[in-house]
């Protein structure tokens, strides 16, 4: 067993993340908190009752917290904290429409995390993701390496699934990558995408026409909105929670896995001092190293555009 994880916000995203973390049977304890009275306690009781069936020993603890921080002592000693608190989109909304309301929530939560779990690695998932990650880093005062956001794992998974579905091949035979921001300036990286057909790896461009690739990229960029339009009353959480839980696991097990995450860049690709979707090696200390790959000129240009868009919005949010 490998320590303690806490999930702040026990809505759809938070509760499924807690479930996934618990079912890894890796942590001694997974804590779930929310401001809704009794909600986290109820979920924890329900989740703990599933343990004899599924067969995991991780203890779930639920706790109602108040805006002034009561209840937060439950996250003390957490190795990793996942912030999911905040409003999700409604159909027709962009992630940016959540900026003001979620900034207030994330700032408040991050300050409590810093006070009660000062050594934790923080993974932010609240939207708009890149800006909320920056805000959480500022509000916690943690080193940049200990605060990251979840977006690239999800966008990449969506892209891979769409390619697999289009070609009618198993998802395990598809490798894709998206970098940049979690939104309009998401940057798919076709040069890093490949598929395995009849046992041989091929570039994506050899398996699909450029019009097909463009359509799948467009679908990936709007992947969250597609789910939202169908659900109508909330946004996606199964794939998002799978992504966040995988990141938390990489941190808790000090795995050194390289994943696309929202991390603080310090000169990679000629971009400095902004949170952006890049590939990073994850370990106990958070982002151990940002891994730069060789990109086409067009991909680098798009990455710069994404960085400047995030930088401008992050400045707005910090000034709020
Ligand atoms: N502290 C703790 N929990 C909070 C706070 C707070 N200050 N403010 C709100 N919450 C809780 C709500 O009570 C709710 O249970 O956050 C939860 C959000 O859950 P949902 O509404 O189900 O939203 P969800 O789909 O889980 O999305 C959460 O992730 O993907 C993003 O855009 C999404 O920002 C949203 C976040």
mmCIF file of C-alpha atoms and ligand atoms in Angstrom:
data_model
loop_
_atom_site.group_PDB
_atom_site.id
_atom_site.type_symbol
_atom_site.label_atom_id
_atom_site.label_comp_id
_atom_site.label_asym_id
_atom_site.label_seq_id
_atom_site.Cartn_x
_atom_site.Cartn_y
_atom_site.Cartn_z
ATOM 1 C CA UNK A 1 0.000 0.000 0.000
ATOM 2 C CA UNK A 2 1.226 3.479 -0.865
ATOM 3 C CA UNK A 3 -0.032 6.227 1.386
ATOM 4 C CA UNK A 4 -2.993 8.509 1.196
ATOM 5 C CA UNK A 5 -4.893 10.297 -1.551
ATOM 6 C CA UNK A 6 -7.538 12.986 -1.149
ATOM 7 C CA UNK A 7 -10.172 14.060 -3.642
ATOM 8 C CA UNK A 8 -11.728 17.477 -3.073
ATOM 9 C CA UNK A 9 -15.185 17.736 -4.572
ATOM 10 C CA UNK A 10 -17.357 14.629 -4.549
ATOM 11 C CA UNK A 11 -19.458 15.261 -7.625
ATOM 12 C CA UNK A 12 -19.401 13.016 -10.674
ATOM 13 C CA UNK A 13 -15.707 13.559 -11.403
ATOM 14 C CA UNK A 14 -14.556 13.372 -7.792
ATOM 15 C CA UNK A 15 -16.576 10.335 -6.789
ATOM 16 C CA UNK A 16 -15.548 8.301 -9.842
ATOM 17 C CA UNK A 17 -11.922 9.304 -9.263
ATOM 18 C CA UNK A 18 -12.145 8.139 -5.641
ATOM 19 C CA UNK A 19 -13.684 4.866 -6.809
ATOM 20 C CA UNK A 20 -10.900 4.290 -9.330
ATOM 21 C CA UNK A 21 -8.179 5.157 -6.814
ATOM 22 C CA UNK A 22 -9.698 2.818 -4.244
ATOM 23 C CA UNK A 23 -10.077 -0.025 -6.701
ATOM 24 C CA UNK A 24 -6.355 0.192 -7.527
ATOM 25 C CA UNK A 25 -6.030 -1.224 -3.989
ATOM 26 C CA UNK A 26 -2.864 0.759 -3.708
ATOM 27 C CA UNK A 27 -3.546 3.467 -1.135
ATOM 28 C CA UNK A 28 -4.083 2.888 2.582
ATOM 29 C CA UNK A 29 -6.744 5.573 2.503
ATOM 30 C CA UNK A 30 -8.663 7.624 -0.037
ATOM 31 C CA UNK A 31 -10.411 10.698 1.334
ATOM 32 C CA UNK A 32 -13.358 12.350 -0.344
ATOM 33 C CA UNK A 33 -14.594 15.806 0.696
ATOM 34 C CA UNK A 34 -17.348 18.139 -0.418
ATOM 35 C CA UNK A 35 -19.305 21.084 0.935
ATOM 36 C CA UNK A 36 -22.600 19.217 0.446
ATOM 37 C CA UNK A 37 -23.676 18.140 3.906
ATOM 38 C CA UNK A 38 -23.300 14.388 4.407
ATOM 39 C CA UNK A 39 -22.696 13.694 0.716
ATOM 40 C CA UNK A 40 -19.054 12.594 1.022
ATOM 41 C CA UNK A 41 -19.766 10.531 4.119
ATOM 42 C CA UNK A 42 -22.605 8.797 2.296
ATOM 43 C CA UNK A 43 -20.466 8.035 -0.733
ATOM 44 C CA UNK A 44 -17.619 6.740 1.415
ATOM 45 C CA UNK A 45 -19.982 4.426 3.262
ATOM 46 C CA UNK A 46 -21.349 3.152 -0.029
ATOM 47 C CA UNK A 47 -17.860 2.707 -1.513
ATOM 48 C CA UNK A 48 -16.540 0.939 1.608
ATOM 49 C CA UNK A 49 -19.464 -1.445 1.406
ATOM 50 C CA UNK A 50 -18.334 -2.471 -2.084
ATOM 51 C CA UNK A 51 -14.950 -3.630 -0.746
ATOM 52 C CA UNK A 52 -15.925 -7.199 0.128
ATOM 53 C CA UNK A 53 -17.382 -7.650 -3.364
ATOM 54 C CA UNK A 54 -14.631 -6.053 -5.399
ATOM 55 C CA UNK A 55 -11.933 -7.137 -2.950
ATOM 56 C CA UNK A 56 -9.907 -4.033 -2.084
ATOM 57 C CA UNK A 57 -8.600 -2.932 1.324
ATOM 58 C CA UNK A 58 -8.245 0.801 0.699
ATOM 59 C CA UNK A 59 -10.248 2.644 3.347
ATOM 60 C CA UNK A 60 -12.563 5.364 2.036
ATOM 61 C CA UNK A 61 -13.170 8.356 4.312
ATOM 62 C CA UNK A 62 -15.814 10.953 3.536
ATOM 63 C CA UNK A 63 -15.971 14.373 5.142
ATOM 64 C CA UNK A 64 -18.153 17.427 4.762
ATOM 65 C CA UNK A 65 -16.089 20.618 4.776
ATOM 66 C CA UNK A 66 -17.082 24.223 5.292
ATOM 67 C CA UNK A 67 -15.862 27.243 3.333
ATOM 68 C CA UNK A 68 -13.831 28.361 6.358
ATOM 69 C CA UNK A 69 -11.911 25.076 6.368
ATOM 70 C CA UNK A 70 -13.656 22.957 8.996
ATOM 71 C CA UNK A 71 -13.278 19.292 8.180
ATOM 72 C CA UNK A 72 -10.084 19.717 6.184
ATOM 73 C CA UNK A 73 -8.002 18.008 8.886
ATOM 74 C CA UNK A 74 -9.111 14.788 7.198
ATOM 75 C CA UNK A 75 -6.687 15.413 4.307
ATOM 76 C CA UNK A 76 -3.660 15.736 6.611
ATOM 77 C CA UNK A 77 -0.779 13.554 5.486
ATOM 78 C CA UNK A 78 -2.071 13.141 1.934
ATOM 79 C CA UNK A 79 0.588 12.315 -0.623
ATOM 80 C CA UNK A 80 -1.584 13.403 -3.495
ATOM 81 C CA UNK A 81 -4.627 15.694 -3.603
ATOM 82 C CA UNK A 82 -6.943 15.912 -6.604
ATOM 83 C CA UNK A 83 -8.998 19.091 -6.857
ATOM 84 C CA UNK A 84 -12.305 18.473 -8.659
ATOM 85 C CA UNK A 85 -14.377 21.105 -6.864
ATOM 86 C CA UNK A 86 -16.150 23.505 -9.146
ATOM 87 C CA UNK A 87 -19.038 23.810 -11.533
ATOM 88 C CA UNK A 88 -19.151 21.727 -14.694
ATOM 89 C CA UNK A 89 -20.302 23.131 -18.018
ATOM 90 C CA UNK A 90 -23.874 23.069 -19.251
ATOM 91 C CA UNK A 91 -24.611 22.501 -22.946
ATOM 92 C CA UNK A 92 -23.624 25.540 -24.990
ATOM 93 C CA UNK A 93 -21.064 26.762 -22.423
ATOM 94 C CA UNK A 94 -17.346 26.915 -23.073
ATOM 95 C CA UNK A 95 -14.911 25.937 -20.329
ATOM 96 C CA UNK A 96 -13.918 29.603 -20.183
ATOM 97 C CA UNK A 97 -17.461 30.514 -19.085
ATOM 98 C CA UNK A 98 -16.624 28.820 -15.772
ATOM 99 C CA UNK A 99 -13.577 30.978 -15.144
ATOM 100 C CA UNK A 100 -14.907 33.395 -12.571
ATOM 101 C CA UNK A 101 -17.043 31.059 -10.507
ATOM 102 C CA UNK A 102 -14.496 28.249 -10.442
ATOM 103 C CA UNK A 103 -11.617 30.614 -9.698
ATOM 104 C CA UNK A 104 -13.277 31.481 -6.392
ATOM 105 C CA UNK A 105 -13.844 27.831 -5.534
ATOM 106 C CA UNK A 106 -10.404 26.598 -6.584
ATOM 107 C CA UNK A 107 -8.585 29.425 -4.811
ATOM 108 C CA UNK A 108 -10.407 28.662 -1.560
ATOM 109 C CA UNK A 109 -9.822 24.926 -1.837
ATOM 110 C CA UNK A 110 -6.146 25.329 -2.763
ATOM 111 C CA UNK A 111 -5.500 27.510 0.278
ATOM 112 C CA UNK A 112 -6.950 24.805 2.528
ATOM 113 C CA UNK A 113 -4.904 22.123 0.798
ATOM 114 C CA UNK A 114 -1.754 24.129 1.444
ATOM 115 C CA UNK A 115 -2.674 24.517 5.105
ATOM 116 C CA UNK A 116 -3.603 20.899 5.777
ATOM 117 C CA UNK A 117 -1.536 18.873 3.296
ATOM 118 C CA UNK A 118 1.555 21.025 2.783
ATOM 119 C CA UNK A 119 3.646 18.204 1.322
ATOM 120 C CA UNK A 120 1.107 16.889 -1.179
ATOM 121 C CA UNK A 121 1.377 16.745 -4.928
ATOM 122 C CA UNK A 122 -1.709 18.494 -6.317
ATOM 123 C CA UNK A 123 -3.565 17.453 -9.461
ATOM 124 C CA UNK A 124 -6.157 19.973 -10.648
ATOM 125 C CA UNK A 125 -9.049 18.961 -12.891
ATOM 126 C CA UNK A 126 -11.505 21.857 -12.443
ATOM 127 C CA UNK A 127 -12.120 23.931 -15.570
ATOM 128 C CA UNK A 128 -10.905 25.967 -17.310
ATOM 129 C CA UNK A 129 -8.078 23.587 -16.609
ATOM 130 C CA UNK A 130 -4.870 25.386 -17.499
ATOM 131 C CA UNK A 131 -5.922 28.578 -15.729
ATOM 132 C CA UNK A 132 -7.198 26.718 -12.632
ATOM 133 C CA UNK A 133 -3.902 24.852 -12.403
ATOM 134 C CA UNK A 134 -1.975 28.127 -12.426
ATOM 135 C CA UNK A 135 -4.313 29.559 -9.823
ATOM 136 C CA UNK A 136 -3.941 26.509 -7.577
ATOM 137 C CA UNK A 137 -0.156 26.780 -7.767
ATOM 138 C CA UNK A 138 -0.288 30.427 -6.738
ATOM 139 C CA UNK A 139 -2.851 29.844 -3.992
ATOM 140 C CA UNK A 140 -0.973 26.890 -2.497
ATOM 141 C CA UNK A 141 2.424 28.537 -2.872
ATOM 142 C CA UNK A 142 3.741 25.068 -3.736
ATOM 143 C CA UNK A 143 6.685 24.641 -6.087
ATOM 144 C CA UNK A 144 5.475 24.409 -9.690
ATOM 145 C CA UNK A 145 6.574 20.788 -9.950
ATOM 146 C CA UNK A 146 4.105 19.824 -7.203
ATOM 147 C CA UNK A 147 1.054 21.281 -8.959
ATOM 148 C CA UNK A 148 -0.127 19.916 -12.292
ATOM 149 C CA UNK A 149 -3.369 19.614 -14.214
ATOM 150 C CA UNK A 150 -5.160 16.786 -15.925
ATOM 151 C CA UNK A 151 -6.130 17.346 -19.544
ATOM 152 C CA UNK A 152 -3.677 15.809 -21.990
ATOM 153 C CA UNK A 153 -4.249 12.248 -20.811
ATOM 154 C CA UNK A 154 -7.961 12.695 -21.444
ATOM 155 C CA UNK A 155 -7.683 14.469 -24.787
ATOM 156 C CA UNK A 156 -5.152 11.902 -25.968
ATOM 157 C CA UNK A 157 -7.404 9.040 -24.880
ATOM 158 C CA UNK A 158 -10.335 10.551 -26.740
ATOM 159 C CA UNK A 159 -8.220 10.975 -29.860
ATOM 160 C CA UNK A 160 -7.001 7.361 -29.628
ATOM 161 C CA UNK A 161 -10.503 6.045 -29.157
ATOM 162 C CA UNK A 162 -11.841 7.996 -32.137
ATOM 163 C CA UNK A 163 -9.013 6.686 -34.348
ATOM 164 C CA UNK A 164 -9.570 3.100 -33.165
ATOM 165 C CA UNK A 165 -13.295 3.402 -33.763
ATOM 166 C CA UNK A 166 -12.792 4.845 -37.250
ATOM 167 C CA UNK A 167 -10.369 2.102 -38.264
ATOM 168 C CA UNK A 168 -12.187 -0.680 -36.422
ATOM 169 C CA UNK A 169 -9.031 -1.722 -34.550
ATOM 170 C CA UNK A 170 -8.354 -2.271 -30.820
ATOM 171 C CA UNK A 171 -7.517 0.862 -28.830
ATOM 172 C CA UNK A 172 -4.273 -0.787 -27.756
ATOM 173 C CA UNK A 173 -3.085 -0.585 -31.361
ATOM 174 C CA UNK A 174 -3.413 3.184 -31.478
ATOM 175 C CA UNK A 175 -0.931 5.756 -30.199
ATOM 176 C CA UNK A 176 -1.878 9.433 -30.314
ATOM 177 C CA UNK A 177 -0.811 12.592 -28.560
ATOM 178 C CA UNK A 178 -2.316 15.992 -27.850
ATOM 179 C CA UNK A 179 -0.447 18.852 -26.229
ATOM 180 C CA UNK A 180 -1.296 22.521 -25.663
ATOM 181 C CA UNK A 181 -4.316 23.665 -23.748
ATOM 182 C CA UNK A 182 -7.503 21.890 -22.732
ATOM 183 C CA UNK A 183 -9.780 23.802 -25.036
ATOM 184 C CA UNK A 184 -9.812 25.564 -28.345
ATOM 185 C CA UNK A 185 -6.035 25.669 -28.547
ATOM 186 C CA UNK A 186 -5.541 21.962 -27.931
ATOM 187 C CA UNK A 187 -2.658 20.850 -30.170
ATOM 188 C CA UNK A 188 -2.937 17.379 -31.671
ATOM 189 C CA UNK A 189 0.483 16.040 -32.646
ATOM 190 C CA UNK A 190 0.031 13.948 -35.809
ATOM 191 C CA UNK A 191 3.792 13.392 -36.027
ATOM 192 C CA UNK A 192 3.556 11.367 -32.779
ATOM 193 C CA UNK A 193 0.536 9.313 -33.844
ATOM 194 C CA UNK A 194 0.707 5.796 -35.172
ATOM 195 C CA UNK A 195 -1.440 2.724 -35.575
ATOM 196 C CA UNK A 196 -0.627 -0.966 -35.651
ATOM 197 C CA UNK A 197 -2.292 -2.807 -38.488
ATOM 198 C CA UNK A 198 -1.512 -6.459 -39.268
ATOM 199 C CA UNK A 199 1.294 -6.336 -36.724
ATOM 200 C CA UNK A 200 3.099 -3.393 -38.326
ATOM 201 C CA UNK A 201 3.270 0.141 -36.887
ATOM 202 C CA UNK A 202 2.378 2.832 -39.406
ATOM 203 C CA UNK A 203 2.112 6.600 -39.210
ATOM 204 C CA UNK A 204 -1.473 7.777 -38.859
ATOM 205 C CA UNK A 205 -1.220 9.450 -42.265
ATOM 206 C CA UNK A 206 -0.636 6.056 -43.880
ATOM 207 C CA UNK A 207 -3.863 4.652 -42.429
ATOM 208 C CA UNK A 208 -6.224 7.605 -42.778
ATOM 209 C CA UNK A 209 -6.718 10.399 -45.300
ATOM 210 C CA UNK A 210 -5.825 13.908 -44.204
ATOM 211 C CA UNK A 211 -9.544 14.809 -44.321
ATOM 212 C CA UNK A 212 -10.308 11.912 -41.945
ATOM 213 C CA UNK A 213 -7.486 12.919 -39.606
ATOM 214 C CA UNK A 214 -8.702 16.520 -39.632
ATOM 215 C CA UNK A 215 -12.242 15.359 -38.782
ATOM 216 C CA UNK A 216 -10.979 13.211 -35.890
ATOM 217 C CA UNK A 217 -8.859 16.082 -34.578
ATOM 218 C CA UNK A 218 -11.913 18.332 -34.693
ATOM 219 C CA UNK A 219 -13.934 15.709 -32.851
ATOM 220 C CA UNK A 220 -11.182 15.382 -30.225
ATOM 221 C CA UNK A 221 -11.051 19.128 -29.687
ATOM 222 C CA UNK A 222 -14.807 19.094 -29.062
ATOM 223 C CA UNK A 223 -14.798 15.708 -27.294
ATOM 224 C CA UNK A 224 -15.991 17.134 -23.989
ATOM 225 C CA UNK A 225 -18.739 19.162 -25.662
ATOM 226 C CA UNK A 226 -19.984 16.086 -27.526
ATOM 227 C CA UNK A 227 -20.508 14.225 -24.236
ATOM 228 C CA UNK A 228 -22.005 17.302 -22.616
ATOM 229 C CA UNK A 229 -24.543 17.755 -25.423
ATOM 230 C CA UNK A 230 -25.744 14.194 -24.870
ATOM 231 C CA UNK A 231 -25.761 14.229 -21.070
ATOM 232 C CA UNK A 232 -27.304 17.715 -20.940
ATOM 233 C CA UNK A 233 -27.108 18.042 -17.159
ATOM 234 C CA UNK A 234 -23.397 17.526 -16.561
ATOM 235 C CA UNK A 235 -20.047 16.971 -18.220
ATOM 236 C CA UNK A 236 -17.944 13.854 -18.829
ATOM 237 C CA UNK A 237 -16.429 11.988 -15.895
ATOM 238 C CA UNK A 238 -15.581 8.365 -16.716
ATOM 239 C CA UNK A 239 -12.669 9.104 -19.042
ATOM 240 C CA UNK A 240 -11.630 12.206 -17.074
ATOM 241 C CA UNK A 241 -11.497 10.259 -13.798
ATOM 242 C CA UNK A 242 -9.535 7.445 -15.457
ATOM 243 C CA UNK A 243 -6.970 10.032 -16.528
ATOM 244 C CA UNK A 244 -6.716 11.756 -13.140
ATOM 245 C CA UNK A 245 -6.463 8.445 -11.300
ATOM 246 C CA UNK A 246 -3.692 7.247 -13.622
ATOM 247 C CA UNK A 247 -1.719 10.403 -12.876
ATOM 248 C CA UNK A 248 -2.233 10.022 -9.121
ATOM 249 C CA UNK A 249 -1.090 6.418 -9.342
ATOM 250 C CA UNK A 250 2.064 7.420 -11.230
ATOM 251 C CA UNK A 251 2.836 9.914 -8.479
ATOM 252 C CA UNK A 252 2.053 7.559 -5.595
ATOM 253 C CA UNK A 253 4.113 4.721 -7.015
ATOM 254 C CA UNK A 254 6.923 7.018 -8.184
ATOM 255 C CA UNK A 255 6.597 5.257 -11.511
ATOM 256 C CA UNK A 256 8.483 7.696 -13.714
ATOM 257 C CA UNK A 257 5.847 7.257 -16.418
ATOM 258 C CA UNK A 258 5.733 9.925 -19.102
ATOM 259 C CA UNK A 259 2.242 11.341 -19.566
ATOM 260 C CA UNK A 260 0.737 14.356 -21.293
ATOM 261 C CA UNK A 261 -0.170 16.683 -18.427
ATOM 262 C CA UNK A 262 -0.615 20.365 -17.764
ATOM 263 C CA UNK A 263 2.752 21.374 -16.317
ATOM 264 C CA UNK A 264 4.828 24.499 -15.777
ATOM 265 C CA UNK A 265 7.145 24.966 -18.722
ATOM 266 C CA UNK A 266 10.525 26.532 -18.291
ATOM 267 C CA UNK A 267 11.906 27.001 -21.775
ATOM 268 C CA UNK A 268 10.788 23.765 -23.423
ATOM 269 C CA UNK A 269 9.846 24.360 -27.062
ATOM 270 C CA UNK A 270 10.995 27.954 -26.525
ATOM 271 C CA UNK A 271 8.104 28.606 -24.110
ATOM 272 C CA UNK A 272 8.640 29.887 -20.600
ATOM 273 C CA UNK A 273 6.693 30.370 -17.387
ATOM 274 C CA UNK A 274 3.215 29.187 -18.220
ATOM 275 C CA UNK A 275 1.136 26.086 -17.460
ATOM 276 C CA UNK A 276 0.695 24.128 -20.674
ATOM 277 C CA UNK A 277 -0.062 20.617 -21.879
ATOM 278 C CA UNK A 278 3.285 18.891 -22.402
ATOM 279 C CA UNK A 279 4.686 15.432 -21.790
ATOM 280 C CA UNK A 280 6.181 14.986 -18.344
ATOM 281 C CA UNK A 281 7.770 12.274 -16.294
ATOM 282 C CA UNK A 282 5.765 11.849 -13.076
ATOM 283 C CA UNK A 283 7.026 10.666 -9.727
ATOM 284 C CA UNK A 284 6.720 11.158 -5.965
ATOM 285 C CA UNK A 285 7.784 14.782 -6.235
ATOM 286 C CA UNK A 286 5.235 15.518 -8.963
ATOM 287 C CA UNK A 287 6.638 16.582 -12.318
ATOM 288 C CA UNK A 288 10.133 15.122 -12.298
ATOM 289 C CA UNK A 289 11.026 16.337 -15.764
ATOM 290 C CA UNK A 290 9.311 17.744 -18.838
ATOM 291 C CA UNK A 291 10.096 15.587 -21.826
ATOM 292 C CA UNK A 292 10.616 17.470 -25.070
ATOM 293 C CA UNK A 293 10.156 15.661 -28.341
ATOM 294 C CA UNK A 294 10.948 16.765 -31.819
ATOM 295 C CA UNK A 295 7.908 18.471 -33.321
ATOM 296 C CA UNK A 296 7.167 19.848 -36.767
ATOM 297 C CA UNK A 297 7.380 23.628 -37.204
ATOM 298 C CA UNK A 298 3.609 23.778 -37.490
ATOM 299 C CA UNK A 299 3.128 21.879 -34.214
ATOM 300 C CA UNK A 300 5.577 24.199 -32.423
ATOM 301 C CA UNK A 301 3.758 27.259 -33.795
ATOM 302 C CA UNK A 302 0.432 25.906 -32.511
ATOM 303 C CA UNK A 303 1.985 25.166 -29.126
ATOM 304 C CA UNK A 304 3.188 28.765 -28.895
ATOM 305 C CA UNK A 305 -0.302 30.014 -29.750
ATOM 306 C CA UNK A 306 -1.787 27.796 -27.046
ATOM 307 C CA UNK A 307 0.777 29.046 -24.521
ATOM 308 C CA UNK A 308 0.004 32.687 -25.233
ATOM 309 C CA UNK A 309 -3.759 32.085 -24.969
ATOM 310 C CA UNK A 310 -3.314 30.386 -21.584
ATOM 311 C CA UNK A 311 -0.882 33.066 -20.411
ATOM 312 C CA UNK A 312 -3.359 35.865 -21.169
ATOM 313 C CA UNK A 313 -6.255 34.126 -19.404
ATOM 314 C CA UNK A 314 -4.090 33.092 -16.448
ATOM 315 C CA UNK A 315 -3.183 36.724 -15.884
ATOM 316 C CA UNK A 316 -6.893 37.573 -15.790
ATOM 317 C CA UNK A 317 -7.602 34.870 -13.271
ATOM 318 C CA UNK A 318 -4.730 35.774 -11.008
ATOM 319 C CA UNK A 319 -5.925 39.391 -10.963
ATOM 320 C CA UNK A 320 -9.468 38.357 -9.922
HETATM 321 N N1 LIG B 1 -15.263 22.647 -1.744
HETATM 322 C C1 LIG B 1 -15.535 21.338 -1.987
HETATM 323 N N2 LIG B 1 -16.395 20.948 -2.936
HETATM 324 C C2 LIG B 1 -17.024 21.896 -3.644
HETATM 325 C C3 LIG B 1 -16.805 23.274 -3.447
HETATM 326 C C4 LIG B 1 -15.869 23.630 -2.425
HETATM 327 N N3 LIG B 1 -15.589 24.910 -2.172
HETATM 328 N N4 LIG B 1 -17.572 23.954 -4.318
HETATM 329 C C5 LIG B 1 -18.259 23.047 -5.038
HETATM 330 N N5 LIG B 1 -17.932 21.813 -4.630
HETATM 331 C C6 LIG B 1 -18.446 20.518 -5.113
HETATM 332 C C7 LIG B 1 -19.946 20.523 -5.388
HETATM 333 O O1 LIG B 1 -20.683 20.439 -4.170
HETATM 334 C C8 LIG B 1 -20.072 19.277 -6.254
HETATM 335 O O2 LIG B 1 -20.352 18.122 -5.488
HETATM 336 O O3 LIG B 1 -17.871 20.189 -6.372
HETATM 337 C C9 LIG B 1 -18.701 19.145 -6.898
HETATM 338 C C10 LIG B 1 -18.739 19.287 -8.412
HETATM 339 O O4 LIG B 1 -19.380 18.164 -8.882
HETATM 340 P P1 LIG B 1 -20.280 18.143 -10.192
HETATM 341 O O5 LIG B 1 -21.197 19.297 -10.187
HETATM 342 O O6 LIG B 1 -20.819 16.769 -10.338
HETATM 343 O O7 LIG B 1 -19.203 18.445 -11.373
HETATM 344 P P2 LIG B 1 -18.147 17.389 -12.004
HETATM 345 O O8 LIG B 1 -18.731 16.808 -13.223
HETATM 346 O O9 LIG B 1 -17.655 16.497 -10.939
HETATM 347 O O10 LIG B 1 -17.012 18.386 -12.472
HETATM 348 C C11 LIG B 1 -16.121 18.994 -11.545
HETATM 349 O O11 LIG B 1 -14.345 19.056 -13.163
HETATM 350 O O12 LIG B 1 -14.326 18.548 -15.448
HETATM 351 C C12 LIG B 1 -14.389 19.564 -14.479
HETATM 352 O O13 LIG B 1 -15.642 21.281 -15.607
HETATM 353 C C13 LIG B 1 -15.675 20.318 -14.576
HETATM 354 O O14 LIG B 1 -15.038 22.135 -13.145
HETATM 355 C C14 LIG B 1 -15.765 20.929 -13.195
HETATM 356 C C15 LIG B 1 -15.130 19.866 -12.303
#
